[in-house]
Structure formats: structure tokens, C-alpha cells
mmCIF file of C-alpha atoms in Angstrom:
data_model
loop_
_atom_site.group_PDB
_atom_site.id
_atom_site.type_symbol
_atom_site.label_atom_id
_atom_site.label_comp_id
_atom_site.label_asym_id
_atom_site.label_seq_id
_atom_site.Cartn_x
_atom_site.Cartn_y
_atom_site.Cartn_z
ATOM 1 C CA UNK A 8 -85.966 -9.350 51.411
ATOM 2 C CA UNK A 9 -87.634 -7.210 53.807
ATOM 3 C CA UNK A 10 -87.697 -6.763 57.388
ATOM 4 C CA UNK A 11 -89.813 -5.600 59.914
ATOM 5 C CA UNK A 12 -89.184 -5.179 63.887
ATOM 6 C CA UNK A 13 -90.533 -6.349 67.132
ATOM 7 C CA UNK A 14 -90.425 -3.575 69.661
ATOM 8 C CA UNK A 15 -89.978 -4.762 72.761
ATOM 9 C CA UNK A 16 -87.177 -2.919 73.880
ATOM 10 C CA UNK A 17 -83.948 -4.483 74.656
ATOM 11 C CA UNK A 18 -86.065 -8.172 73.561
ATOM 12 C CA UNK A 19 -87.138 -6.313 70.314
ATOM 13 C CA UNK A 20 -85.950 -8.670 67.197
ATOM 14 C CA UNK A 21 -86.029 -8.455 63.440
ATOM 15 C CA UNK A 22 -88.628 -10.770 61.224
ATOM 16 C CA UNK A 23 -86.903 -11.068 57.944
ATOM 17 C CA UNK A 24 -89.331 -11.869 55.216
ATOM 18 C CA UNK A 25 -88.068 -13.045 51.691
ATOM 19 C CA UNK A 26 -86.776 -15.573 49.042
ATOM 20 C CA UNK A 27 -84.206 -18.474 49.891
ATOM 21 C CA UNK A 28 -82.909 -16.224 52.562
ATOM 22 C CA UNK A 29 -81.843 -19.224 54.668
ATOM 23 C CA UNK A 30 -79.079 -19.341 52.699
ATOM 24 C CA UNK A 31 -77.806 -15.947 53.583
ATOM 25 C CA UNK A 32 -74.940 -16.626 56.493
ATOM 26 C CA UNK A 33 -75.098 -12.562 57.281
ATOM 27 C CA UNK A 34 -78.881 -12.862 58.748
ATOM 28 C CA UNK A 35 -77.331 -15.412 61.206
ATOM 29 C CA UNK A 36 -73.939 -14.065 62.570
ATOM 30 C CA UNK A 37 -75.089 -11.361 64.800
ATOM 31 C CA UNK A 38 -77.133 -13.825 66.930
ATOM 32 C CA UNK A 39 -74.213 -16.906 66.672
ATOM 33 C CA UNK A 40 -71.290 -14.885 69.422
ATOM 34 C CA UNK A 41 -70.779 -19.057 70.387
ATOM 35 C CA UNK A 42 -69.960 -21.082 68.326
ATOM 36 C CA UNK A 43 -72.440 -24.257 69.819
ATOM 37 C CA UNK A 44 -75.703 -24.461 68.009
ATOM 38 C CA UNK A 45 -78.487 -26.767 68.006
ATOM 39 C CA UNK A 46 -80.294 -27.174 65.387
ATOM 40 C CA UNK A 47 -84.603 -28.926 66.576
ATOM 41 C CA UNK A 48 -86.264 -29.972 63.689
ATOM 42 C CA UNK A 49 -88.376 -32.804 62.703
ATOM 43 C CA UNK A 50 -88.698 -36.086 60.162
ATOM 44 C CA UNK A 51 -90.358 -33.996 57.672
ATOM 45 C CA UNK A 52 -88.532 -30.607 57.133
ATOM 46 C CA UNK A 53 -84.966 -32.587 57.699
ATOM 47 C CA UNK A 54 -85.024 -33.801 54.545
ATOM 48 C CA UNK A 55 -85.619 -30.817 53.076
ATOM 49 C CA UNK A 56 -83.847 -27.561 54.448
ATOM 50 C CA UNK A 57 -81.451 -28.902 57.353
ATOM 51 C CA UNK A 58 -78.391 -29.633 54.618
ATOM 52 C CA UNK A 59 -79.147 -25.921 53.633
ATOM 53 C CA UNK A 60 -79.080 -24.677 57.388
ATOM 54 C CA UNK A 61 -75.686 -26.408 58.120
ATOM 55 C CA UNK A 62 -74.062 -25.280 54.631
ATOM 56 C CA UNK A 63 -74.991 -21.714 56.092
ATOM 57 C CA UNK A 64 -73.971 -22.313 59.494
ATOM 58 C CA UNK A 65 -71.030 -23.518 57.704
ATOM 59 C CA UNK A 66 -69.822 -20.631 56.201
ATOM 60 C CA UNK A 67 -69.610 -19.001 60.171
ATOM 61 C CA UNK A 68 -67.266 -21.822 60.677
ATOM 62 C CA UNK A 69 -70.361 -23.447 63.090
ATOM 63 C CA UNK A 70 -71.306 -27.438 62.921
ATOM 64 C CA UNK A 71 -74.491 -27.592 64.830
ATOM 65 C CA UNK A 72 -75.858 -30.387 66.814
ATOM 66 C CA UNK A 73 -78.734 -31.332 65.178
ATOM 67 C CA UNK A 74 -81.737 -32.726 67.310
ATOM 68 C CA UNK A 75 -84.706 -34.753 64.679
ATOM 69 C CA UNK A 76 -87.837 -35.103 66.362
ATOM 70 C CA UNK A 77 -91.170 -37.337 65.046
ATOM 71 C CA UNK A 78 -93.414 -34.922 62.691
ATOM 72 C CA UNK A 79 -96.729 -34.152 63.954
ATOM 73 C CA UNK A 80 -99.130 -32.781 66.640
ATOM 74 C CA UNK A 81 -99.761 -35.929 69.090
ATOM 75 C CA UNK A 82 -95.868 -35.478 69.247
ATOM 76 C CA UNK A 83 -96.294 -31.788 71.243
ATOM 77 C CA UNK A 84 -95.762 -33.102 74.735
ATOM 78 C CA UNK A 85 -93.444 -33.694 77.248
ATOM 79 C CA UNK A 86 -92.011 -36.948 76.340
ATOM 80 C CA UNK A 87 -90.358 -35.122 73.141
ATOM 81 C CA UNK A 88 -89.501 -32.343 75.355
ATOM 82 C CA UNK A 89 -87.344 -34.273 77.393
ATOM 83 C CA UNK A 90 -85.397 -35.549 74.264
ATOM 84 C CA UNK A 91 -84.301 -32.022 73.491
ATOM 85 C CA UNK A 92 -83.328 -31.334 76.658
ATOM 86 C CA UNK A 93 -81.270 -35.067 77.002
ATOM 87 C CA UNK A 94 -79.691 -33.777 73.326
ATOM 88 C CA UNK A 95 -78.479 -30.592 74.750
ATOM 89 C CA UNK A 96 -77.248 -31.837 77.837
ATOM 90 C CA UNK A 97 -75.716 -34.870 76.363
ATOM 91 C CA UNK A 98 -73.675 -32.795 74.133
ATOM 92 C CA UNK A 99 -72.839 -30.690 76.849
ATOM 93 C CA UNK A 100 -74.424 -27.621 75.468
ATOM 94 C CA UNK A 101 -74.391 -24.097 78.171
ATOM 95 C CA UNK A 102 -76.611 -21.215 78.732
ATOM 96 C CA UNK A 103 -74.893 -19.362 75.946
ATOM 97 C CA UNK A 104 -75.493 -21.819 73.396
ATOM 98 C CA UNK A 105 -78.077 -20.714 70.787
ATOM 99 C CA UNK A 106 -81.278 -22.975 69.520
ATOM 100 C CA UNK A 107 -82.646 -22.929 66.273
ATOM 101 C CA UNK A 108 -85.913 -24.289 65.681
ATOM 102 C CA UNK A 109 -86.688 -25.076 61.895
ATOM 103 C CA UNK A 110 -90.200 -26.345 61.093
ATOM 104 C CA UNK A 111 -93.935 -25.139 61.507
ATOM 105 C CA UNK A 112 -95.538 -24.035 64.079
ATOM 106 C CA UNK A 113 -95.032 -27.763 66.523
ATOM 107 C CA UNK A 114 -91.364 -27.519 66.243
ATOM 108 C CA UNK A 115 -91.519 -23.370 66.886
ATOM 109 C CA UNK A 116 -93.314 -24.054 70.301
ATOM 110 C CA UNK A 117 -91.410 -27.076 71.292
ATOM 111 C CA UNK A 118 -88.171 -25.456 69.776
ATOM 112 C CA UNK A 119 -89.052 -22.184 71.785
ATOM 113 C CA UNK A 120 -90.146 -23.743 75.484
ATOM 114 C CA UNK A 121 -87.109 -25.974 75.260
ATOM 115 C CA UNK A 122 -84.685 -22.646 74.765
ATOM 116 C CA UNK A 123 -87.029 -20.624 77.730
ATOM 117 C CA UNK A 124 -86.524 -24.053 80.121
ATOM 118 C CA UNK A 125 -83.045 -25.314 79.441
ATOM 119 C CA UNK A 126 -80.548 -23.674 82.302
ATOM 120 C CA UNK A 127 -83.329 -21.261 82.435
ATOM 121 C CA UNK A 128 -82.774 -19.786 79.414
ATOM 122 C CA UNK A 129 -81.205 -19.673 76.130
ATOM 123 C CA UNK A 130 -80.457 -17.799 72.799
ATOM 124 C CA UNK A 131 -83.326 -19.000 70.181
ATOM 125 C CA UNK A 132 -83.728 -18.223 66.207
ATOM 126 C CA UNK A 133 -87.202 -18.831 64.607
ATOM 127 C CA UNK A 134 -86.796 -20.216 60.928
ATOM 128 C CA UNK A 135 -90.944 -21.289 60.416
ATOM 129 C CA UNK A 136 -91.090 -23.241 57.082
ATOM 130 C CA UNK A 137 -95.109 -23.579 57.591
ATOM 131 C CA UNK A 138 -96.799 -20.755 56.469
ATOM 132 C CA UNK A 139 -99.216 -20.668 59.124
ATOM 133 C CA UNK A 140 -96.130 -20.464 61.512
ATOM 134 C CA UNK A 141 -94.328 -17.610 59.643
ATOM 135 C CA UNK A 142 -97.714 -15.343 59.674
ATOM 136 C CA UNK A 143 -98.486 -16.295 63.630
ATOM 137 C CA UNK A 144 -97.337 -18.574 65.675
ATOM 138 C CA UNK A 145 -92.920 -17.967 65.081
ATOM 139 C CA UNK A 146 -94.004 -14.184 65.857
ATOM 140 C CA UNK A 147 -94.718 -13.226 69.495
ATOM 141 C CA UNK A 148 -92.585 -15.473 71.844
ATOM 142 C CA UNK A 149 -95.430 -17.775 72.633
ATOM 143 C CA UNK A 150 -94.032 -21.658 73.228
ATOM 144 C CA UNK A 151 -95.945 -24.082 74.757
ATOM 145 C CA UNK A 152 -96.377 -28.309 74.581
ATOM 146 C CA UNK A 153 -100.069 -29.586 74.845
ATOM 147 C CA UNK A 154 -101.952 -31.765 77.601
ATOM 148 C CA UNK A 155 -104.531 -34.372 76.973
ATOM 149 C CA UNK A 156 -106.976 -32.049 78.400
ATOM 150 C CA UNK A 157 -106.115 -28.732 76.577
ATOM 151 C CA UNK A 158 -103.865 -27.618 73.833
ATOM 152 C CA UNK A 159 -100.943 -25.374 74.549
ATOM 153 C CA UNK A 160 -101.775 -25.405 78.568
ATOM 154 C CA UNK A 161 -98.434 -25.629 79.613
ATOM 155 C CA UNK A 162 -95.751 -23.324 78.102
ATOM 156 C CA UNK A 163 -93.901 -20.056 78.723
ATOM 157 C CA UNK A 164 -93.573 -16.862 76.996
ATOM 158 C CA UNK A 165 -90.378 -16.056 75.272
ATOM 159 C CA UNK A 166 -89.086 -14.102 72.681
ATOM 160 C CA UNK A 167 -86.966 -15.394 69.655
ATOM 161 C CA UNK A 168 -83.605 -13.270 68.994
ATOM 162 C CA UNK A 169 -84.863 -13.270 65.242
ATOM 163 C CA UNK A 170 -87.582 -15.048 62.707
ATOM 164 C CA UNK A 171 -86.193 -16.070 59.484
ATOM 165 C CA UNK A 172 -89.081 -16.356 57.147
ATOM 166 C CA UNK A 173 -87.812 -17.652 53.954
ATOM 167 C CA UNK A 174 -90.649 -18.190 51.586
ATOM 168 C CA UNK A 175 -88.810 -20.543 49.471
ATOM 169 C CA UNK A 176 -89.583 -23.445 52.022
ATOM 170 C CA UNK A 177 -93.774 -23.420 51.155
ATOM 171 C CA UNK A 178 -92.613 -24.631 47.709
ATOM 172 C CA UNK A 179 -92.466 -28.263 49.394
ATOM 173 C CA UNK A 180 -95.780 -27.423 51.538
ATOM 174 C CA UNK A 181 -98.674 -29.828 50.836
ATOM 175 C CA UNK A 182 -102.187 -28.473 49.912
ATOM 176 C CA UNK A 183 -103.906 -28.765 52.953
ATOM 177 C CA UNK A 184 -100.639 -27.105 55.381
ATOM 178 C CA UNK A 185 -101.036 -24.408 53.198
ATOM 179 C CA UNK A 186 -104.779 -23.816 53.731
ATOM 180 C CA UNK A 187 -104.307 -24.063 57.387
ATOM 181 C CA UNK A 188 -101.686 -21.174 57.001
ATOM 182 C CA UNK A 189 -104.676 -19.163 55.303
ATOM 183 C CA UNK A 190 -106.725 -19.619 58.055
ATOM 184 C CA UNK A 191 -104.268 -17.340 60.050
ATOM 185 C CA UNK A 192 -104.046 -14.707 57.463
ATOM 186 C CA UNK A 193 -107.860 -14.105 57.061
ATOM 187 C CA UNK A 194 -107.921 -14.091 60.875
ATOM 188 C CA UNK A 195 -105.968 -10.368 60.865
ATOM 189 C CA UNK A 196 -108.093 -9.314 58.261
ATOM 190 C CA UNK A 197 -111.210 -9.974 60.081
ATOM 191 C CA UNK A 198 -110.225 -8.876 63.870
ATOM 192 C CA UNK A 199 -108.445 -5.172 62.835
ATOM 193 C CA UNK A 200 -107.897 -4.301 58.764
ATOM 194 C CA UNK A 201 -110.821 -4.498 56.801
ATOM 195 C CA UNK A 202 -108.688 -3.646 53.719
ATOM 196 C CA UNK A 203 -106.568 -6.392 54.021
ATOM 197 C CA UNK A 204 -110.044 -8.776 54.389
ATOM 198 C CA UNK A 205 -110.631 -7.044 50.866
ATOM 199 C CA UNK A 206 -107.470 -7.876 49.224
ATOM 200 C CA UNK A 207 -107.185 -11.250 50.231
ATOM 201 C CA UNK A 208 -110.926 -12.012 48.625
ATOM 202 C CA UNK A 209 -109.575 -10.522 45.319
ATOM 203 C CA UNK A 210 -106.060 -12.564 45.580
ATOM 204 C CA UNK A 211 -107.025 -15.940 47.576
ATOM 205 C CA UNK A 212 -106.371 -17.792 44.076
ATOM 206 C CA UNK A 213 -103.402 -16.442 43.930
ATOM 207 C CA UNK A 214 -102.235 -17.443 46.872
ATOM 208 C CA UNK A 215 -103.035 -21.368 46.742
ATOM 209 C CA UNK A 216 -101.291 -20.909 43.409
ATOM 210 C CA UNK A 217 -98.328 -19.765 45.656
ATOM 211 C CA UNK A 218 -97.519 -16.779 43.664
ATOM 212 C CA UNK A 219 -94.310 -15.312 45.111
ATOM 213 C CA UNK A 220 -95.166 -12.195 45.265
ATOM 214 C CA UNK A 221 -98.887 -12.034 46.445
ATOM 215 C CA UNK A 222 -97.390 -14.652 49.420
ATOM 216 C CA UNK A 223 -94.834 -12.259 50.460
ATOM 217 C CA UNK A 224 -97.781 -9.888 50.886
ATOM 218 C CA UNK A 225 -99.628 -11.658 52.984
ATOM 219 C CA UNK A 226 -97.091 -13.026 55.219
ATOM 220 C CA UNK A 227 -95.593 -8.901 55.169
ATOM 221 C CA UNK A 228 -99.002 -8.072 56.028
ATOM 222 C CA UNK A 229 -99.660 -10.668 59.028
ATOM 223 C CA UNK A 230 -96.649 -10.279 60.515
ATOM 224 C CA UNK A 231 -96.742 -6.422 60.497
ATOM 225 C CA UNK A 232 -100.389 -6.988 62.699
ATOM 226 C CA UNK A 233 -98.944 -9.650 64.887
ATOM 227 C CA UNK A 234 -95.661 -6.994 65.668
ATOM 228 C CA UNK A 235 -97.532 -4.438 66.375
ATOM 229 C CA UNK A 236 -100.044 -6.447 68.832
ATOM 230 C CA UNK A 237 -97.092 -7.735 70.729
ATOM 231 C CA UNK A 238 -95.036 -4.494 70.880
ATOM 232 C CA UNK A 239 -98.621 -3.446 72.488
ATOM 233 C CA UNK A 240 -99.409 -6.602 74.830
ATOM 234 C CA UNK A 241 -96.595 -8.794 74.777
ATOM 235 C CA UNK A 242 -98.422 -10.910 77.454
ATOM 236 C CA UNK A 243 -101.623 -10.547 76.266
ATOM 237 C CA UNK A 244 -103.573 -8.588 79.446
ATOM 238 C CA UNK A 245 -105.287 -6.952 76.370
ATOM 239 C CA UNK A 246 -105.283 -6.281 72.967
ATOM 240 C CA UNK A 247 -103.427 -9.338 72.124
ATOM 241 C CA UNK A 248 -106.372 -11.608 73.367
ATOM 242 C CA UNK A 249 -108.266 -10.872 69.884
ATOM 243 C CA UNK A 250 -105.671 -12.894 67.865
ATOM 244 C CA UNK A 251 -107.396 -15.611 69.619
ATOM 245 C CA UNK A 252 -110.295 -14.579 67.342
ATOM 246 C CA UNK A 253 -112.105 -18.939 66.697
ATOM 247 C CA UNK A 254 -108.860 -20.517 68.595
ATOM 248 C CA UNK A 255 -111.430 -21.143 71.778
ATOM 249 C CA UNK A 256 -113.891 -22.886 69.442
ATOM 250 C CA UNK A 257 -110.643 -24.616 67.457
ATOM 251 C CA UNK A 258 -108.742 -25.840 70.570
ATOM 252 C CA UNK A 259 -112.002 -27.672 71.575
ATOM 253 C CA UNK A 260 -112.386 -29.562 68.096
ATOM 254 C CA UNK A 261 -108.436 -30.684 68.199
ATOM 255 C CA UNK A 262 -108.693 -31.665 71.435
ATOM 256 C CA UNK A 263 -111.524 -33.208 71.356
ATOM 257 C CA UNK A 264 -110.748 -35.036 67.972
ATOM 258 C CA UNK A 265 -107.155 -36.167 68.901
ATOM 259 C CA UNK A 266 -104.247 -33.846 68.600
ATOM 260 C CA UNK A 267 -103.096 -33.949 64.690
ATOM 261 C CA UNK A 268 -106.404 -35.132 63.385
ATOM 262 C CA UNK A 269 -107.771 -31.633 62.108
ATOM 263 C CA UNK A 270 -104.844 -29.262 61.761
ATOM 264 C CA UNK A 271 -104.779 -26.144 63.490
ATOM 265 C CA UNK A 272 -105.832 -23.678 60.829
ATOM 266 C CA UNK A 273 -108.767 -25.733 60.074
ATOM 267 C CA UNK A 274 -110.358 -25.842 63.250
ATOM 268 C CA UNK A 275 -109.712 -22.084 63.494
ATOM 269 C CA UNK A 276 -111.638 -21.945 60.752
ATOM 270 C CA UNK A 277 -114.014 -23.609 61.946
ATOM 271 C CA UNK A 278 -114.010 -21.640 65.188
ATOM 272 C CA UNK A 279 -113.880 -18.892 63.490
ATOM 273 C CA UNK A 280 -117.281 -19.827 61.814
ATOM 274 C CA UNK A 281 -118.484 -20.310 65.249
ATOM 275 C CA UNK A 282 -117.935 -16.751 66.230
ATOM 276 C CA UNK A 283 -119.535 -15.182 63.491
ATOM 277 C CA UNK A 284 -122.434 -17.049 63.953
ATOM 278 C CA UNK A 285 -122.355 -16.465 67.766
ATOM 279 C CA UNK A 286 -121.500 -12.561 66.726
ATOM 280 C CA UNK A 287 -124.413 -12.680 64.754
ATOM 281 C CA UNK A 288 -127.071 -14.484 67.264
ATOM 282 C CA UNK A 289 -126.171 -11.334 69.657
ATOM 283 C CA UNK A 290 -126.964 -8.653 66.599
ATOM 284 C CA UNK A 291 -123.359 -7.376 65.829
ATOM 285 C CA UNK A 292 -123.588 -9.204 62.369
ATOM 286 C CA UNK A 293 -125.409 -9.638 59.407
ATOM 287 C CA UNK A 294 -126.667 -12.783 57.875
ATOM 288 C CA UNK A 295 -124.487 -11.984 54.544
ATOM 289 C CA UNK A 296 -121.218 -10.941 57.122
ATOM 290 C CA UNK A 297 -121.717 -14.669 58.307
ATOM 291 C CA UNK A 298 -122.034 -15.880 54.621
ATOM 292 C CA UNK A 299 -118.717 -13.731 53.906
ATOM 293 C CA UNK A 300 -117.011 -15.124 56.663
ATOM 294 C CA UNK A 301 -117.800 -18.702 55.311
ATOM 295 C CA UNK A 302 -116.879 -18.150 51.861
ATOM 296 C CA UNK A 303 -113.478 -16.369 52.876
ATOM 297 C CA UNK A 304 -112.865 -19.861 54.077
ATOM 298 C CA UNK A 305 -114.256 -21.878 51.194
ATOM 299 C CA UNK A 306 -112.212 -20.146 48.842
ATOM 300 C CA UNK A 307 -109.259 -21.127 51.160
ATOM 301 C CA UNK A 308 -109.993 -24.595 50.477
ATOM 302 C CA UNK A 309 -110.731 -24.671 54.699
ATOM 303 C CA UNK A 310 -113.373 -26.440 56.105
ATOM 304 C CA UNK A 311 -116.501 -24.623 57.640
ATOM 305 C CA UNK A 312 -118.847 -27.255 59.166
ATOM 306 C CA UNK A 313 -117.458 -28.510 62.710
ATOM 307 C CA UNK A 314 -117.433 -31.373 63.683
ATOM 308 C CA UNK A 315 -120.737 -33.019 65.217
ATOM 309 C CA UNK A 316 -122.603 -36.045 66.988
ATOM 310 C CA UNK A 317 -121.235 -38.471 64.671
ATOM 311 C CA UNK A 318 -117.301 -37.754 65.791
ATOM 312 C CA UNK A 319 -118.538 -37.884 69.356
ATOM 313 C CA UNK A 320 -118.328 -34.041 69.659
ATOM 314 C CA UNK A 321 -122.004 -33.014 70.588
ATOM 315 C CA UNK A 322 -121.952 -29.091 71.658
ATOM 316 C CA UNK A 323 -121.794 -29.468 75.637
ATOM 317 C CA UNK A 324 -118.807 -31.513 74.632
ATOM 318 C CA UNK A 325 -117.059 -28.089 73.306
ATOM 319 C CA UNK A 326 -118.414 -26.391 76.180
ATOM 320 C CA UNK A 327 -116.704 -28.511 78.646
ATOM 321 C CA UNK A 328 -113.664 -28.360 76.771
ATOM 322 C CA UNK A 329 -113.563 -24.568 75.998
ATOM 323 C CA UNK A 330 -113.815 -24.050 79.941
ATOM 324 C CA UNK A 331 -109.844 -25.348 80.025
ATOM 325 C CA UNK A 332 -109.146 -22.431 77.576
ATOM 326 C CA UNK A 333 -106.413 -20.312 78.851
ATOM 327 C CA UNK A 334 -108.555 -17.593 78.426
ATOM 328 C CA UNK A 335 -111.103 -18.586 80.903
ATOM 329 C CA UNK A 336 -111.056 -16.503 84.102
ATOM 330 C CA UNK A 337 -112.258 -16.885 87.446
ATOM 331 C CA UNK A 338 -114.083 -19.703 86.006
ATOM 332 C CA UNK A 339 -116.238 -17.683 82.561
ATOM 333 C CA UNK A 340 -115.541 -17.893 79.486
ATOM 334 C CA UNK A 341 -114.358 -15.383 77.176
ATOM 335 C CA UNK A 342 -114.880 -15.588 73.758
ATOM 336 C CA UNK A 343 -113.373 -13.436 71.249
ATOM 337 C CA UNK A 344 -115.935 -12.019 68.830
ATOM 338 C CA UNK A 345 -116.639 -9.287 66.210
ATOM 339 C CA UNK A 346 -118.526 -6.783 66.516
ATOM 340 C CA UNK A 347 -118.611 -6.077 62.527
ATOM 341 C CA UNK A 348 -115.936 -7.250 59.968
ATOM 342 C CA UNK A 349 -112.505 -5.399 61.034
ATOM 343 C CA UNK A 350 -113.121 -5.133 64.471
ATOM 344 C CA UNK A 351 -112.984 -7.893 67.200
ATOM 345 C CA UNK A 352 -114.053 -7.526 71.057
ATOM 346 C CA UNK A 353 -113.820 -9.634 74.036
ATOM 347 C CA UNK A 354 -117.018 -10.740 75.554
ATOM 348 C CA UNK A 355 -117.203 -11.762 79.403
ATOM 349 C CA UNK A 356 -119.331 -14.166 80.304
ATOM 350 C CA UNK A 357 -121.305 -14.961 77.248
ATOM 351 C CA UNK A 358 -124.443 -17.130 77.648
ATOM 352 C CA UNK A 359 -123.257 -20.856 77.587
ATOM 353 C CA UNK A 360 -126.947 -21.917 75.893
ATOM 354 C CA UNK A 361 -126.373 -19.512 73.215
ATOM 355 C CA UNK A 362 -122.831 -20.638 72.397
ATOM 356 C CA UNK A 363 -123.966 -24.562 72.274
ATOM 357 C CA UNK A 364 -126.966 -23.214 69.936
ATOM 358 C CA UNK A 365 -123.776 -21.521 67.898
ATOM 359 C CA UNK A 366 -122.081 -24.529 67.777
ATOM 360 C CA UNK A 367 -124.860 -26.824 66.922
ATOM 361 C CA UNK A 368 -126.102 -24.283 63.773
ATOM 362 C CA UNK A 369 -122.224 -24.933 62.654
ATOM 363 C CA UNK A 370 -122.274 -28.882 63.020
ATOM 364 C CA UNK A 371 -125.517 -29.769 60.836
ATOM 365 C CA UNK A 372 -124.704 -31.128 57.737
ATOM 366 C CA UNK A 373 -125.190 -29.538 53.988
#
């Protein structure tokens, strides 16, 4: 195993990093003082790692309420929401209780805004079993549900008391979860470690072959960049902003498609497409950076071609759904770009006929 820290002062917490590590009951007792747990997890991962949660909990003498929720995206709203919140109070559960959210990324951000919300605030544990939620989204206290007209619009941030990232549960993942995850990992390469970028062209194989070791690397690797963002810009008023690096262009083609019908890593890919070839229309780029982008992607088994006219997603149809982005302000976009490969910037304000043209150049087919 091996751990790494959050520093956020007094909310600072671990990120423990290793093999069937679920299964350790030590990890767990310095963040269980009560004895009432919940337990959110979904259809899906149930099956698979919530008999292994409980034997653990068992062995601190803890029988946890257990809370199932429907699987998938379209399920990130309010409606499910409220059945967390009519599980906990049900079962009487109190401010000091602890929730543990087991799944990917959905059940992190439910998991997580439930825990911020309920009697304004309670313990939480992060156990991600997607590996696009143990490199980003279990790290950095963001939780949020989504709204027809934007995705993750309504949410809080709030810090776990400890991610559990046991790499044992992306045995079970299916192909295409675990290209989404990749989609994350190239995205720290790419916005601040151009050595990492490297590596990961040499060992992308590797890693859709799942070997145990070159995964722990990359999920070490990720999660070190995400800490030491957050310790930096917890709230992201800065540097934090350029993990966003294609999510602008990627929020537009899930919402736009229907929560759940691209996953999240592959419209980041996507997006991330988008920006290069944006980056590259205002001279920061090369032609062959583009191309390198792309094939980072291909080799991740990701998609790189958005989504056009024929899925009713024409490019003013992105543009009018990128101005709900969270990161709009004062009513411009900003985009997160790069001005060469390792190194991402913010750009205020960029021309809206130039992004369309972007978008259109990454919709035509072949």
C-alpha cells in the first residue's frame, strides 16, 4: 500500500492507494469513533464489494445500514438524493454518524453531497471502485447531483475524512469504464507533467491490460497532482480550474446527449480534442501536438470525433450549453487550454466563432 496526504489543514486526509486494501479493518477505525455507518452504493458494485465492506466493518464490531441506489448517470439527481436522505433519517442516523460511499465517481458525488447536506454535515469515507473516480473525482471534496440543463450545477464542496483506493476492485471493471478512467490520467499529464504524458505513451498497453503495477502508477501519479492542486486551491479561485482541462467541451456533449449516454471520460476526451484544436487555431500548438493529443486517446481505446449534426448536436448547440458551465463568469466563457503539452492556461473570453469552428473541425467524420 501506499499513501499520500491532502493538506488542508485540520480537513487534510490520507488517500491510501493499494491491493485488496478494503479488507484491511485498521484503514477504517480511526474515522468509525460511532458505531452507526451507512454504507451508499449502487446495483452494480453491491454485488461485488459490499459483503467485503461489511465483513470489514465487521471486525470493528459495526453493522452498517446499507443504502442501494439504481446504477448510472440519468440517476445523479435529486430524486435519488432524497432516498439517501429518507434512509438515514428513517434509521434514525445523527450528525456523528459516518457515510461511506462505495462506487465510481456517481455514487462519490451523490455519496459526498448527501454527507455535506444531511444535519448539515457528516463524517464521509471515499472507497472509488472506478478508476476514473480513484485518479479524480473521490480526490478533492467536490460532490454535486446534475440538472437537465448542466451537469454537476448543483452541489457543495466537501472533503472526505479518507479515500480508500483499493485497486483490486478494477478487476470487475468493464472495457469501456476503464478507458473513461484513462481519459483522467492523460488529462494530468497534459495540463502540468510532461514526463508523466511520456510514460503513459510508452505504458498505455499496459494499462488496458490492467497490469498491477503500472495501474498503481498511474493512479499514485494522478492522485499526487490532484493533492497537490487542492492543498493549493481547494475551491478552485485558481490553479485548480485547469483540471477542468476538455470538461467544458465534455459537459456539453453529456448533456446534450442525455446523461449516461457517453460516459464521462469519453466526452473529456473528446473535449479534450476540442482544446487542442482550439489551442492550436490561436498558435500555442502544433499540428503534430494536436495529432499527439489524438493518438494519446486512440491508444486509450477513447473516442476522438464529437458528436455532430446527425445526434442533433450542431456547434452553436455546445455553445449554448457550455455558457451554463460553472466556469462561466459574468456571463464569458472560460475555456481551459494549453499553451504547449505540460502546461495549461485559462483563457477569458475566447472568440465564440472560433470555438464553434473548433468544434465543427472535431465533429466531421473520418
Amino acid at each position: 500500500m501506499r499513501t499520500l496526504n491532502v493538506n488542508l489543514a485540520e480537513r487534510g486526509y490520507p488517500i491510501h492507494i493499494g491491493c485488496q486494501i478494503m479488507q484491511d479493518s485498521r484503514l477504517f477505525a480511526p474515522y468509525l469513533a460511532g458505531q452507526s455507518v451507512a454504507v451508499v452504493t449502487n446495483e452494480t458494485v453491491a454485488p461485488l464489494y459490499l459483503s467485503t465492506l461489511c465483513d470489514t466493518l465487521a471486525e470493528l464490531r459495526i453493522r452498517p445500514l446499507k443504502i442501494i441506489l439504481p446504477d448510472g448517470e440519468s440517476h445523479k439527481n435529486w430524486q435519488t438524493l432524497q432516498s439517501i436522505f429518507d434512509a438515514l433519517l428513517a434509521g434514525r442516523y445523527e450528525r456523528n454518524s459516518t457515510l461511506i460511499a462505495l462506487g465510481g465517481g456517481v455514487i462519490g458525488d451523490m455519496g459526498g453531497f448527501a454527507a455535506a447536506c444531511y444535519q448539515r454535515g457528516m463524517p464521509f469515507i471515499q472507497i472509488p471502485t472506478t478508476l476514473l473516480a480513484q485518479v479524480d473525482s473521490s480526490v478533492g471534496g467536490k460532490t454535486a447531483i446534475n440538472h437537465p440543463l448542466g451537469k454537476n450545477m448543483i452541489g457543495a464542496f466537501y472533503q472526505p475524512g479518507m479515500v480508500l483506493a483499493d485497486t483490486n476492485t478494477l478487476a470487475t471493471l468493464p472495457e469501456r469504464e476503464l478507458s473513461a478512467g484513462l481519459a483522467e490520467v492523460i488529462k494530468y499529464g497534459l495540463i502540468r507533467d510532461i514526463r508523466f504524458l511520456d510514460w503513459l505513451e510508452k505504458h498505455l498497453p499496459d494499462l488496458q491490460l490492467r497490469n498491477e503495477a503500472v495501474l498503481e502508477e498511474a493512479i499514485w501519479q494522478s492522485c499526487r497532482h490532484k493533492a497537490e492542486i487542492v492543498a493549493a486551491d481547494e475551491r478552485e479561485t485558481g490553479e485548480r480550474a485547469l483540471l477542468n482541462l476538455g470538461h467544458t467541451f465534455g459537459h456539453a456533449i453529456e448533456t446534450g446527449l442525455g446523461y449516461g449516454v457517453w460516459l464521462h471520460g469519453e466526452a473529456v476526451a473528446v473535449g479534450t480534442v476540442m482544446a487542442a484544436r482550439l489551442s492550436r487555431m490561436l498558435g500555442f500548438l502544433s499540428e503534430d501536438d494536436v495529432l499527439r493529443v489524438k493518438n494519446l486517446f486512440v491508444a486509450a481505446g477513447l473516442p476522438v470525433r464529437g458528436p455532430g449534426r446527425g445526434r442533433k448536436m450542431p456547434a452553436d448547440r455546445y455553445l449554448s450549453l457550455m455558457r451554463h458551465d460553472k466556469k462561466t463568469l459574468a456571463g464569458k466563457l472560460r475555456l481551459v487550454l494549453l499553451k504547449r503539452l505540460g502546461e495549461a492556461f485559462v483563457h477569458a473570453d475566447p472568440d465564440e466563432e472560433m470555438i464553434m469552428e473548433a468544434i465543427r473541425i472535431c465533429c466531421e467524420p473520418g
